[in-house]
mmCIF file of C-alpha atoms and ligand atoms in Angstrom:
data_model
loop_
_atom_site.group_PDB
_atom_site.id
_atom_site.type_symbol
_atom_site.label_atom_id
_atom_site.label_comp_id
_atom_site.label_asym_id
_atom_site.label_seq_id
_atom_site.Cartn_x
_atom_site.Cartn_y
_atom_site.Cartn_z
ATOM 1 C CA GLY V 1066 40.273 54.461 -42.583
ATOM 2 C CA LYS V 1067 39.186 50.969 -43.346
ATOM 3 C CA SER V 1068 37.084 50.261 -46.381
ATOM 4 C CA CYS V 1069 34.884 47.457 -47.401
ATOM 5 C CA GLY V 1070 34.755 47.066 -51.169
ATOM 6 C CA ALA V 1071 31.573 45.026 -51.337
ATOM 7 C CA CYS V 1072 29.983 47.576 -53.651
ATOM 8 C CA CYS V 1073 33.008 47.279 -55.944
ATOM 9 C CA GLY V 1074 32.186 43.581 -56.290
ATOM 10 C CA LEU V 1075 34.700 42.231 -53.789
ATOM 11 C CA TYR V 1076 32.621 39.224 -52.757
ATOM 12 C CA ASN V 1077 31.015 38.646 -56.118
ATOM 13 C CA TYR V 1078 33.605 36.316 -57.608
ATOM 14 C CA VAL V 1079 32.685 32.660 -57.850
ATOM 15 C CA ASP V 1080 35.638 31.922 -55.611
ATOM 16 C CA SER V 1081 35.383 34.664 -53.017
ATOM 17 C CA SER V 1082 37.312 32.868 -50.309
ATOM 18 C CA HIS V 1083 39.742 34.804 -48.176
ATOM 19 C CA GLU V 1084 42.730 33.181 -49.871
ATOM 20 C CA ALA V 1085 41.484 33.660 -53.414
ATOM 21 C CA LEU V 1086 40.626 37.298 -52.861
ATOM 22 C CA THR V 1087 43.940 37.994 -51.160
ATOM 23 C CA GLU V 1088 45.831 36.588 -54.157
ATOM 24 C CA ARG V 1089 43.681 38.560 -56.554
ATOM 25 C CA LEU V 1090 44.047 41.874 -54.779
ATOM 26 C CA ARG V 1091 47.742 41.365 -54.205
ATOM 27 C CA ALA V 1092 48.432 40.701 -57.867
ATOM 28 C CA ARG V 1093 46.376 43.703 -58.938
ATOM 29 C CA THR V 1094 48.088 46.038 -56.564
ATOM 30 C CA LYS V 1095 51.492 44.925 -57.746
ATOM 31 C CA ARG V 1096 50.459 45.208 -61.397
ATOM 32 C CA PHE V 1097 48.951 48.630 -60.850
ATOM 33 C CA ARG V 1098 52.042 49.996 -59.117
ATOM 34 C CA LYS V 1099 54.209 48.666 -61.886
ATOM 35 C CA LEU V 1100 52.174 49.672 -64.928
ATOM 36 C CA VAL V 1101 50.272 52.802 -64.040
ATOM 37 C CA LYS V 1102 52.109 56.094 -63.894
ATOM 38 C CA THR V 1103 49.513 58.261 -65.634
ATOM 39 C CA PRO V 1104 45.835 57.808 -66.529
ATOM 40 C CA GLU V 1105 46.899 56.805 -70.051
ATOM 41 C CA ASP V 1106 48.379 53.623 -68.627
ATOM 42 C CA LEU V 1107 45.083 52.397 -67.243
ATOM 43 C CA PRO V 1108 43.900 50.478 -70.339
ATOM 44 C CA LEU V 1109 47.116 48.485 -70.203
ATOM 45 C CA TYR V 1110 46.520 47.646 -66.567
ATOM 46 C CA ALA V 1111 42.891 46.722 -67.225
ATOM 47 C CA ALA V 1112 43.760 44.469 -70.157
ATOM 48 C CA ALA V 1113 46.447 42.689 -68.157
ATOM 49 C CA THR V 1114 44.055 42.187 -65.254
ATOM 50 C CA PHE V 1115 41.271 40.805 -67.420
ATOM 51 C CA ALA V 1116 43.771 38.446 -69.044
ATOM 52 C CA ALA V 1117 45.159 37.219 -65.730
ATOM 53 C CA GLU V 1118 41.982 36.721 -63.737
ATOM 54 C CA ASP V 1119 38.806 34.730 -63.814
ATOM 55 C CA PHE V 1120 36.006 37.296 -63.716
ATOM 56 C CA ALA V 1121 33.139 34.811 -63.438
ATOM 57 C CA LYS V 1122 30.552 36.313 -61.114
ATOM 58 C CA ARG V 1123 28.018 35.063 -58.624
ATOM 59 C CA TYR V 1124 25.503 37.734 -59.496
ATOM 60 C CA GLU V 1125 25.479 39.107 -62.992
ATOM 61 C CA VAL V 1126 23.979 42.418 -61.915
ATOM 62 C CA ILE V 1127 26.875 43.309 -59.665
ATOM 63 C CA TYR V 1128 29.966 44.519 -61.440
ATOM 64 C CA CYS V 1129 33.308 43.151 -60.318
ATOM 65 C CA CYS V 1130 35.597 46.126 -60.581
ATOM 66 C CA GLU V 1131 39.133 45.490 -61.727
ATOM 67 C CA TYR V 1132 40.413 48.518 -59.816
ATOM 68 C CA LEU V 1133 39.818 47.194 -56.342
ATOM 69 C CA GLY V 1134 43.097 46.369 -54.618
ATOM 70 C CA PHE V 1135 45.085 46.795 -51.439
ATOM 71 C CA LEU V 1136 45.821 50.326 -50.358
ATOM 72 C CA ASP V 1137 48.676 49.585 -47.999
ATOM 73 C CA ASP V 1138 51.769 47.410 -48.015
ATOM 74 C CA LYS V 1139 50.565 45.414 -45.054
ATOM 75 C CA GLU V 1140 47.457 44.411 -47.020
ATOM 76 C CA LYS V 1141 45.139 45.467 -44.253
ATOM 77 C CA LYS V 1142 43.035 47.918 -46.232
ATOM 78 C CA VAL V 1143 41.019 47.155 -49.301
ATOM 79 C CA GLY V 1144 40.132 50.015 -51.568
ATOM 80 C CA CYS V 1145 40.082 51.760 -54.893
ATOM 81 C CA LEU V 1146 43.382 51.865 -56.767
ATOM 82 C CA VAL V 1147 42.222 54.702 -58.999
ATOM 83 C CA HIS V 1148 41.055 56.877 -56.110
ATOM 84 C CA PRO V 1149 42.795 60.274 -56.002
ATOM 85 C CA MET V 1150 44.325 59.540 -52.605
ATOM 86 C CA GLN V 1151 46.210 56.651 -54.129
ATOM 87 C CA ASN V 1152 47.504 58.701 -57.031
ATOM 88 C CA SER V 1153 48.831 61.959 -55.660
ATOM 89 C CA GLY V 1154 45.484 63.629 -56.080
ATOM 90 C CA VAL V 1155 44.750 62.521 -59.630
ATOM 91 C CA ASP V 1156 41.252 61.112 -59.827
ATOM 92 C CA MET V 1157 41.246 58.324 -62.380
ATOM 93 C CA ARG V 1158 37.856 56.916 -61.478
ATOM 94 C CA THR V 1159 36.419 58.277 -64.735
ATOM 95 C CA VAL V 1160 37.642 55.018 -66.257
ATOM 96 C CA SER V 1161 35.548 52.866 -64.005
ATOM 97 C CA PHE V 1162 32.497 50.944 -65.046
ATOM 98 C CA TYR V 1163 30.257 52.965 -62.761
ATOM 99 C CA GLY V 1164 31.878 56.284 -63.547
ATOM 100 C CA ARG V 1165 33.500 58.759 -61.247
ATOM 101 C CA ASP V 1166 30.342 60.253 -59.801
ATOM 102 C CA ILE V 1167 28.851 56.990 -58.639
ATOM 103 C CA CYS V 1168 32.128 55.756 -57.218
ATOM 104 C CA ALA V 1169 32.734 59.011 -55.399
ATOM 105 C CA GLY V 1170 29.221 59.513 -54.124
ATOM 106 C CA HIS V 1171 28.024 56.013 -53.472
ATOM 107 C CA LEU V 1172 26.956 55.089 -49.985
ATOM 108 C CA CYS V 1173 25.346 51.713 -49.640
ATOM 109 C CA PRO V 1174 22.291 51.180 -47.409
ATOM 110 C CA SER V 1175 24.545 50.169 -44.500
ATOM 111 C CA HIS V 1176 25.543 53.789 -44.090
ATOM 112 C CA HIS V 1177 21.902 54.640 -43.656
ATOM 113 C CA PHE V 1178 20.581 51.676 -41.696
ATOM 114 C CA ILE V 1179 23.459 50.825 -39.397
ATOM 115 C CA PRO V 1180 23.711 53.565 -36.757
ATOM 116 C CA LEU V 1181 27.029 55.372 -36.782
ATOM 117 C CA SER V 1182 27.934 54.079 -33.325
ATOM 118 C CA GLN V 1183 27.560 50.519 -34.580
ATOM 119 C CA GLN V 1184 29.620 51.243 -37.690
ATOM 120 C CA LEU V 1185 32.323 52.540 -35.363
ATOM 121 C CA ILE V 1186 32.121 49.414 -33.246
ATOM 122 C CA LEU V 1187 32.745 47.212 -36.283
ATOM 123 C CA LEU V 1188 35.645 49.398 -37.306
ATOM 124 C CA LYS V 1189 37.070 49.132 -33.845
ATOM 125 C CA ILE V 1190 36.765 45.415 -33.285
ATOM 126 C CA ILE V 1191 37.282 43.772 -36.690
ATOM 127 C CA ASP V 1192 40.858 43.961 -37.972
ATOM 128 C CA ASP V 1193 40.465 41.538 -40.841
ATOM 129 C CA TRP V 1194 39.326 43.331 -44.023
ATOM 130 C CA TYR V 1195 37.578 40.217 -45.249
ATOM 131 C CA LEU V 1196 35.364 39.776 -42.217
ATOM 132 C CA TYR V 1197 34.901 43.512 -41.835
ATOM 133 C CA GLY V 1198 33.317 43.932 -45.269
ATOM 134 C CA LEU V 1199 31.064 40.932 -44.829
ATOM 135 C CA CYS V 1200 29.737 42.280 -41.545
ATOM 136 C CA LEU V 1201 29.471 45.928 -42.510
ATOM 137 C CA THR V 1202 27.241 45.050 -45.452
ATOM 138 C CA ASP V 1203 24.997 42.804 -43.411
ATOM 139 C CA ILE V 1204 22.584 45.211 -41.782
ATOM 140 C CA ASP V 1205 20.461 42.624 -39.966
ATOM 141 C CA LEU V 1206 23.433 40.791 -38.550
ATOM 142 C CA VAL V 1207 24.728 43.979 -36.960
ATOM 143 C CA VAL V 1208 21.578 45.821 -35.988
ATOM 144 C CA THR V 1209 19.736 42.818 -34.549
ATOM 145 C CA TYR V 1210 22.671 41.845 -32.361
ATOM 146 C CA PHE V 1211 23.129 45.268 -30.843
ATOM 147 C CA ARG V 1212 19.389 45.668 -30.382
ATOM 148 C CA LEU V 1213 19.087 42.379 -28.492
ATOM 149 C CA ILE V 1214 21.945 43.452 -26.244
ATOM 150 C CA ALA V 1215 20.629 46.977 -25.749
ATOM 151 C CA ASP V 1216 17.219 45.589 -24.766
ATOM 152 C CA ARG V 1217 18.895 43.584 -22.039
ATOM 153 C CA VAL V 1218 21.266 46.173 -20.622
ATOM 154 C CA GLY V 1219 18.832 49.044 -20.976
ATOM 155 C CA GLN V 1220 20.995 51.260 -23.137
ATOM 156 C CA GLU V 1221 22.745 51.452 -26.494
ATOM 157 C CA ILE V 1222 26.231 50.008 -26.492
ATOM 158 C CA LYS V 1223 28.896 52.639 -27.111
ATOM 159 C CA PRO V 1224 32.093 52.049 -29.089
ATOM 160 C CA GLU V 1225 34.300 52.768 -26.015
ATOM 161 C CA VAL V 1226 32.851 49.678 -24.382
ATOM 162 C CA PHE V 1227 35.015 47.609 -26.705
ATOM 163 C CA ASP V 1228 38.200 48.903 -25.167
ATOM 164 C CA ARG V 1229 37.509 45.997 -22.857
ATOM 165 C CA GLN V 1230 39.123 43.008 -24.475
ATOM 166 C CA ALA V 1231 36.671 40.575 -22.894
ATOM 167 C CA LEU V 1232 33.699 42.299 -24.528
ATOM 168 C CA LYS V 1233 35.509 42.654 -27.820
ATOM 169 C CA ASP V 1234 36.224 38.928 -27.816
ATOM 170 C CA ILE V 1235 32.593 38.020 -27.221
ATOM 171 C CA ALA V 1236 31.389 40.283 -30.034
ATOM 172 C CA LEU V 1237 34.083 38.908 -32.312
ATOM 173 C CA GLU V 1238 32.933 35.367 -31.666
ATOM 174 C CA TYR V 1239 29.517 36.402 -32.911
ATOM 175 C CA PHE V 1240 30.682 38.303 -35.985
ATOM 176 C CA GLY V 1241 33.151 35.550 -36.840
ATOM 177 C CA TRP V 1242 30.163 33.296 -37.474
ATOM 178 C CA LYS V 1243 29.711 35.175 -40.714
ATOM 179 C CA ILE V 1244 32.505 32.882 -41.911
ATOM 180 C CA THR V 1245 32.471 29.913 -39.550
ATOM 181 C CA TRP V 1246 28.765 29.360 -38.860
ATOM 182 C CA PRO V 1247 28.240 25.595 -38.630
ATOM 183 C CA PHE V 1248 24.670 25.746 -39.966
ATOM 184 C CA ARG V 1249 25.508 27.619 -43.104
ATOM 185 C CA SER V 1250 23.713 26.208 -46.109
ATOM 186 C CA PRO V 1251 26.197 24.483 -48.401
ATOM 187 C CA SER V 1252 24.096 25.449 -51.392
ATOM 188 C CA ALA V 1253 24.046 29.114 -50.526
ATOM 189 C CA ASN V 1254 26.240 30.498 -53.207
ATOM 190 C CA ARG V 1255 26.612 33.768 -51.483
ATOM 191 C CA LEU V 1256 28.651 35.260 -48.758
ATOM 192 C CA GLY V 1257 27.383 38.627 -47.898
ATOM 193 C CA LYS V 1258 24.309 40.477 -48.786
ATOM 194 C CA TYR V 1259 25.078 42.626 -51.719
ATOM 195 C CA TYR V 1260 23.783 46.071 -52.146
ATOM 196 C CA PHE V 1261 24.461 48.519 -54.836
ATOM 197 C CA ASP V 1262 21.244 49.513 -56.489
ATOM 198 C CA GLY V 1263 19.175 49.049 -53.360
ATOM 199 C CA SER V 1264 18.189 45.490 -54.091
ATOM 200 C CA GLN V 1265 19.042 42.738 -51.743
ATOM 201 C CA TYR V 1266 20.237 39.442 -53.109
ATOM 202 C CA MET V 1267 19.432 36.803 -50.629
ATOM 203 C CA ILE V 1268 16.465 35.804 -48.527
ATOM 204 C CA SER V 1269 15.842 32.200 -48.217
ATOM 205 C CA HIS V 1270 13.292 30.974 -45.775
ATOM 206 C CA ILE V 1271 13.417 28.892 -42.619
ATOM 207 C CA ASP V 1272 10.451 26.631 -42.123
ATOM 208 C CA TYR V 1273 9.870 26.776 -38.365
ATOM 209 C CA GLU V 1274 6.535 25.034 -38.574
ATOM 210 C CA LYS V 1275 8.201 21.982 -39.978
ATOM 211 C CA PHE V 1276 10.154 21.747 -36.709
ATOM 212 C CA GLY V 1277 7.087 22.459 -34.598
ATOM 213 C CA LYS V 1278 8.515 25.834 -33.603
ATOM 214 C CA GLU V 1279 7.410 29.443 -33.671
ATOM 215 C CA LEU V 1280 9.285 32.017 -35.713
ATOM 216 C CA SER V 1281 12.569 32.539 -33.859
ATOM 217 C CA PRO V 1282 13.404 36.000 -32.516
ATOM 218 C CA LEU V 1283 16.794 35.228 -34.029
ATOM 219 C CA ASN V 1284 15.342 34.658 -37.485
ATOM 220 C CA SER V 1285 16.974 37.646 -39.146
ATOM 221 C CA ILE V 1286 20.343 36.624 -37.729
ATOM 222 C CA PHE V 1287 19.872 33.082 -38.992
ATOM 223 C CA LEU V 1288 19.055 34.364 -42.452
ATOM 224 C CA SER V 1289 22.082 36.632 -42.401
ATOM 225 C CA LEU V 1290 24.192 33.600 -41.664
ATOM 226 C CA SER V 1291 22.602 31.687 -44.591
ATOM 227 C CA SER V 1292 21.385 29.022 -42.186
ATOM 228 C CA GLU V 1293 19.835 25.769 -43.175
ATOM 229 C CA PHE V 1294 18.661 23.454 -40.408
ATOM 230 C CA GLN V 1295 18.187 19.729 -40.953
ATOM 231 C CA ASN V 1296 16.110 19.198 -37.853
ATOM 232 C CA LYS V 1297 14.814 20.708 -34.665
ATOM 233 C CA ASP V 1298 17.988 19.852 -32.743
ATOM 234 C CA GLU V 1299 20.088 21.859 -35.129
ATOM 235 C CA LEU V 1300 17.768 24.814 -34.876
ATOM 236 C CA GLU V 1301 17.843 24.661 -31.099
ATOM 237 C CA ALA V 1302 21.613 24.293 -31.047
ATOM 238 C CA ALA V 1303 21.889 27.390 -33.227
ATOM 239 C CA GLU V 1304 19.568 29.348 -30.951
ATOM 240 C CA LYS V 1305 21.606 28.304 -27.981
ATOM 241 C CA MET V 1306 24.855 29.453 -29.570
ATOM 242 C CA VAL V 1307 23.516 32.921 -30.229
ATOM 243 C CA TRP V 1308 21.703 33.327 -26.911
ATOM 244 C CA ASN V 1309 24.745 32.116 -24.996
ATOM 245 C CA ASN V 1310 26.847 34.689 -26.754
ATOM 246 C CA ILE V 1311 24.385 37.470 -25.998
ATOM 247 C CA GLU V 1312 24.034 36.411 -22.374
ATOM 248 C CA ALA V 1313 27.799 36.230 -21.964
ATOM 249 C CA PHE V 1314 28.088 39.746 -23.339
ATOM 250 C CA VAL V 1315 25.358 41.126 -21.139
ATOM 251 C CA SER V 1316 26.683 39.566 -17.974
ATOM 252 C CA ARG V 1317 30.252 40.755 -18.640
ATOM 253 C CA TYR V 1318 28.933 44.198 -19.459
ATOM 254 C CA GLN V 1319 26.952 44.384 -16.266
ATOM 255 C CA ASP V 1320 29.982 43.276 -14.236
ATOM 256 C CA ILE V 1321 32.058 46.094 -15.657
ATOM 257 C CA PHE V 1322 29.656 48.993 -16.076
HETATM 258 S S1 SF4 F 2889 30.229 50.072 -46.692
HETATM 259 FE FE1 SF4 F 2889 28.877 50.101 -48.455
HETATM 260 S S2 SF4 F 2889 29.456 51.924 -49.639
HETATM 261 FE FE2 SF4 F 2889 31.089 51.500 -48.193
HETATM 262 S S3 SF4 F 2889 32.562 50.272 -49.371
HETATM 263 FE FE3 SF4 F 2889 31.186 48.846 -48.271
HETATM 264 S S4 SF4 F 2889 29.513 48.338 -49.690
HETATM 265 FE FE4 SF4 F 2889 30.585 50.181 -50.448
HETATM 266 S S1 SF4 F 2890 36.618 52.466 -59.595
HETATM 267 FE FE1 SF4 F 2890 34.708 52.567 -58.388
HETATM 268 S S2 SF4 F 2890 33.912 50.438 -58.392
HETATM 269 FE FE2 SF4 F 2890 36.078 50.372 -58.984
HETATM 270 S S3 SF4 F 2890 37.246 50.018 -57.113
HETATM 271 FE FE3 SF4 F 2890 37.149 52.226 -57.461
HETATM 272 S S4 SF4 F 2890 35.374 52.913 -56.261
HETATM 273 FE FE4 SF4 F 2890 35.175 50.690 -56.545
#
């Protein structure tokens, strides 16, 4: 399966760009494979990792776990290097900051608030681990989108629908905005919404009144994308981008099904 790693602090480094995280995880994975043969080797690995990396965080309350790495040689899956499946069944998570029980039993609010069918859709359409984790941990981004579409087509969208490349591409354009959104606030020192203890670290506010507008039905999506609009034109351009995407999806969907 594909994992996310947000709860292990993946996106909580000051530099949490795709490139920086790739380098970090790659080096860890290599170091781990080289140094760790038994649980007794873990302190050596941890010390080397703390010495090699900058562990400055965005949010102090979220731990950045040194055991998050790549699980596969192709670097497509992010996950826990001390998980038993990575170590011939030996569970070394007792060493972790959170402890074995939390690591093994933790399910973030996404598991609860994003319907399973929508979790499966993300799994199916997003190949890039970096984008996948950002989207999976952003409940509003996911749930609002599929609700707006479902309202228009009159039914919930099923994962099989995305066997159609055209529909997959439209959804991917939308989810890609998590990284490429042109109205993203430059001061927003955050990427995803982070959950571990149930708190949500985000929420800015968009002042619609200032632009002579009503609260947008897309408000929760705009907040998910850390939007900041300079003027009414920008706000309207943003609304148009999202509505165009949704309309394109709906019309393609109705052509096919
Ligand atoms: S989906 Fe949630 S519980 Fe699962 S790895 Fe991501 S943040 Fe952690
Ligand atoms: S030890 Fe726990 S917090 Fe660290 S990578 Fe593994 S699951 Fe995540």
